[in-house]
Amino acid sequence: MPKHESAHALKNPPMHATDLDPEAIGEISGDLRKLLADVFALYLKTKNFHWHMTGVHFRDYHLLLDEQADQVFAMTDEIAERARKLGGTTLYSISDISRHQRLTDNNEQDVEPDVMLAELTRDNQELVHYMRHSHDLCAKYNDVATTSLLEVWIDQTERRAWFLREIVGA
């Protein structure tokens, strides 16, 4: 690089930490915002069911859901930071989560353990579907970093769904 170009680069650093075009950044970060809202919704539902679990398998289910909630929560920071690295925005509040989430909440007071586990199975399966869509979008724009993260999250989410499905026999 000629000397005058490197001086120019120091005075005018790139606006984002990526070479993706603005259209890609907008689409991917918008998709990640929805994915983040879904992950927060799944986290809270998993914790809700963890807190309200009852029955003869209480201890096993309580511990399983606590472990799964920790795994789900760990994704939140990675998703948000990836969107910010791209130059996009992320979620701002609980109401912002509710505007973007696609997974449904469960506000029932008394939910039977088998219903809780079946619902979490479906939610994890639905989240995999959304993640695959996100993966396709990122692949379209050659965003290999985000596709790579999504591949790990898909595997983790499929594992959670598998464990839950084995318990409920779905």
Coordinates of C-alpha atoms in Angstrom, one line a residue, residues 1-164:
M1 CA 0.0 0.0 0.0
P2 CA 1.5 3.4 -0.9
K3 CA 2.4 5.6 2.0
H4 CA -0.3 8.2 1.2
E5 CA -3.0 5.5 1.3
S6 CA -2.1 4.2 4.7
A7 CA -2.2 7.7 6.1
H8 CA -5.6 8.2 4.6
A9 CA -6.8 4.9 6.1
L10 CA -5.7 6.0 9.6
K11 CA -7.6 9.3 9.3
N12 CA -10.7 7.6 7.8
P13 CA -11.1 4.2 9.5
P14 CA -13.8 2.0 8.1
M15 CA -17.2 2.5 9.8
H16 CA -17.6 -1.2 10.5
A17 CA -15.4 -4.1 11.3
T18 CA -16.5 -5.9 8.2
D19 CA -16.3 -5.6 4.5
L20 CA -19.9 -6.6 4.0
D21 CA -22.0 -4.1 2.1
P22 CA -24.6 -2.0 3.8
E23 CA -27.5 -4.1 2.4
A24 CA -26.0 -7.2 3.9
I25 CA -25.4 -5.6 7.3
G26 CA -29.0 -4.3 7.4
E27 CA -30.5 -7.6 6.5
I28 CA -28.3 -9.8 8.7
S29 CA -28.4 -7.5 11.8
G30 CA -32.2 -7.2 11.4
D31 CA -32.5 -11.0 11.3
L32 CA -30.2 -11.3 14.3
R33 CA -32.4 -8.9 16.2
K34 CA -35.4 -11.3 15.7
L35 CA -33.3 -14.3 16.5
L36 CA -32.1 -12.6 19.7
A37 CA -35.7 -11.8 20.7
D38 CA -36.6 -15.4 20.2
V39 CA -33.6 -16.6 22.2
F40 CA -34.6 -14.3 25.1
A41 CA -38.2 -15.5 24.9
L42 CA -37.0 -19.1 25.0
Y43 CA -34.7 -18.4 27.9
L44 CA -37.4 -16.8 30.0
K45 CA -39.9 -19.6 29.2
T46 CA -37.3 -22.2 30.1
K47 CA -36.6 -20.5 33.4
N48 CA -40.3 -20.1 34.0
F49 CA -40.9 -23.8 33.6
H50 CA -37.7 -24.5 35.6
W51 CA -39.1 -22.4 38.5
H52 CA -42.6 -23.9 38.3
M53 CA -41.8 -27.6 37.7
T54 CA -43.6 -30.1 39.9
G55 CA -44.2 -33.8 40.1
V56 CA -42.3 -37.0 40.6
H57 CA -39.5 -36.1 38.2
F58 CA -39.1 -32.6 39.7
R59 CA -35.4 -32.8 40.4
D60 CA -34.4 -34.2 37.1
Y61 CA -36.5 -31.8 35.0
H62 CA -35.7 -28.9 37.2
L63 CA -31.9 -29.5 36.7
L64 CA -32.3 -30.2 33.0
L65 CA -34.2 -26.9 32.4
D66 CA -31.7 -25.0 34.5
E67 CA -28.8 -26.4 32.3
Q68 CA -30.7 -25.6 29.1
A69 CA -31.6 -22.1 30.3
D70 CA -27.9 -21.4 30.9
Q71 CA -27.0 -22.6 27.4
V72 CA -29.8 -20.5 25.8
F73 CA -28.8 -17.4 27.8
A74 CA -25.1 -17.8 26.7
M75 CA -26.2 -17.3 23.1
T76 CA -27.7 -13.9 23.8
D77 CA -24.4 -12.0 24.2
E78 CA -22.9 -13.7 21.2
I79 CA -25.8 -12.9 19.0
A80 CA -26.0 -9.2 20.1
E81 CA -22.2 -8.8 19.8
R82 CA -22.2 -10.2 16.3
A83 CA -24.9 -7.8 15.2
R84 CA -22.9 -4.9 16.7
K85 CA -19.6 -6.1 15.1
L86 CA -21.4 -5.9 11.8
G87 CA -22.4 -2.4 12.5
G88 CA -26.1 -3.1 13.2
T89 CA -28.2 -2.5 16.3
T90 CA -29.7 -4.9 18.7
L91 CA -32.5 -5.0 21.2
Y92 CA -33.0 -2.2 23.7
S93 CA -35.7 -3.4 26.1
I94 CA -38.3 -6.0 27.1
S95 CA -40.9 -4.3 24.9
D96 CA -38.4 -4.4 22.0
I97 CA -38.0 -8.1 22.6
S98 CA -41.8 -8.6 22.5
R99 CA -42.0 -6.6 19.2
H100 CA -39.5 -8.8 17.5
Q101 CA -40.0 -12.3 19.0
R102 CA -41.7 -15.0 17.0
L103 CA -41.8 -17.7 19.7
T104 CA -44.9 -17.5 21.8
D105 CA -44.9 -16.8 25.5
N106 CA -46.7 -19.0 28.0
N107 CA -48.5 -17.0 30.7
E108 CA -50.5 -19.8 32.2
Q109 CA -50.2 -20.2 35.9
D110 CA -50.5 -24.0 36.2
V111 CA -48.8 -26.0 33.4
E112 CA -48.3 -29.7 33.7
P113 CA -44.7 -31.0 33.4
D114 CA -45.4 -33.0 30.2
V115 CA -47.0 -29.9 28.6
M116 CA -44.0 -27.7 29.6
L117 CA -41.5 -30.2 28.1
A118 CA -43.5 -30.6 24.9
E119 CA -43.8 -26.9 24.5
L120 CA -40.1 -26.4 25.0
T121 CA -39.4 -29.2 22.5
R122 CA -41.5 -27.4 19.8
D123 CA -39.9 -24.0 20.7
N124 CA -36.4 -25.4 20.3
Q125 CA -37.4 -27.0 17.0
E126 CA -38.9 -23.7 15.8
L127 CA -35.8 -21.9 16.8
V128 CA -33.7 -24.3 14.7
H129 CA -35.9 -23.4 11.8
Y130 CA -35.3 -19.7 12.3
M131 CA -31.6 -20.3 12.7
R132 CA -31.4 -22.2 9.4
H133 CA -33.1 -19.3 7.7
S134 CA -30.5 -16.9 9.3
H135 CA -27.7 -19.3 8.2
D136 CA -29.0 -19.2 4.6
L137 CA -29.2 -15.4 4.7
C138 CA -25.7 -15.1 6.0
A139 CA -24.4 -17.6 3.5
K140 CA -26.0 -15.5 0.7
Y141 CA -23.8 -12.6 1.7
N142 CA -20.8 -14.7 2.4
D143 CA -20.8 -13.8 6.1
V144 CA -18.8 -16.8 7.2
A145 CA -18.4 -15.7 10.8
T146 CA -22.1 -15.5 11.5
T147 CA -22.8 -18.7 9.6
S148 CA -20.2 -20.5 11.7
L149 CA -21.7 -19.3 14.9
L150 CA -25.2 -20.3 13.7
E151 CA -23.9 -23.8 13.0
V152 CA -22.9 -24.2 16.6
W153 CA -26.2 -22.8 17.9
I154 CA -28.2 -25.0 15.6
D155 CA -26.3 -28.1 17.0
Q156 CA -26.9 -26.9 20.6
T157 CA -30.6 -26.2 19.9
E158 CA -31.1 -29.6 18.2
R159 CA -29.5 -31.3 21.2
R160 CA -31.9 -29.5 23.6
A161 CA -34.9 -30.5 21.4
W162 CA -33.6 -34.1 21.3
F163 CA -33.3 -34.4 25.1
L164 CA -36.8 -32.9 25.6

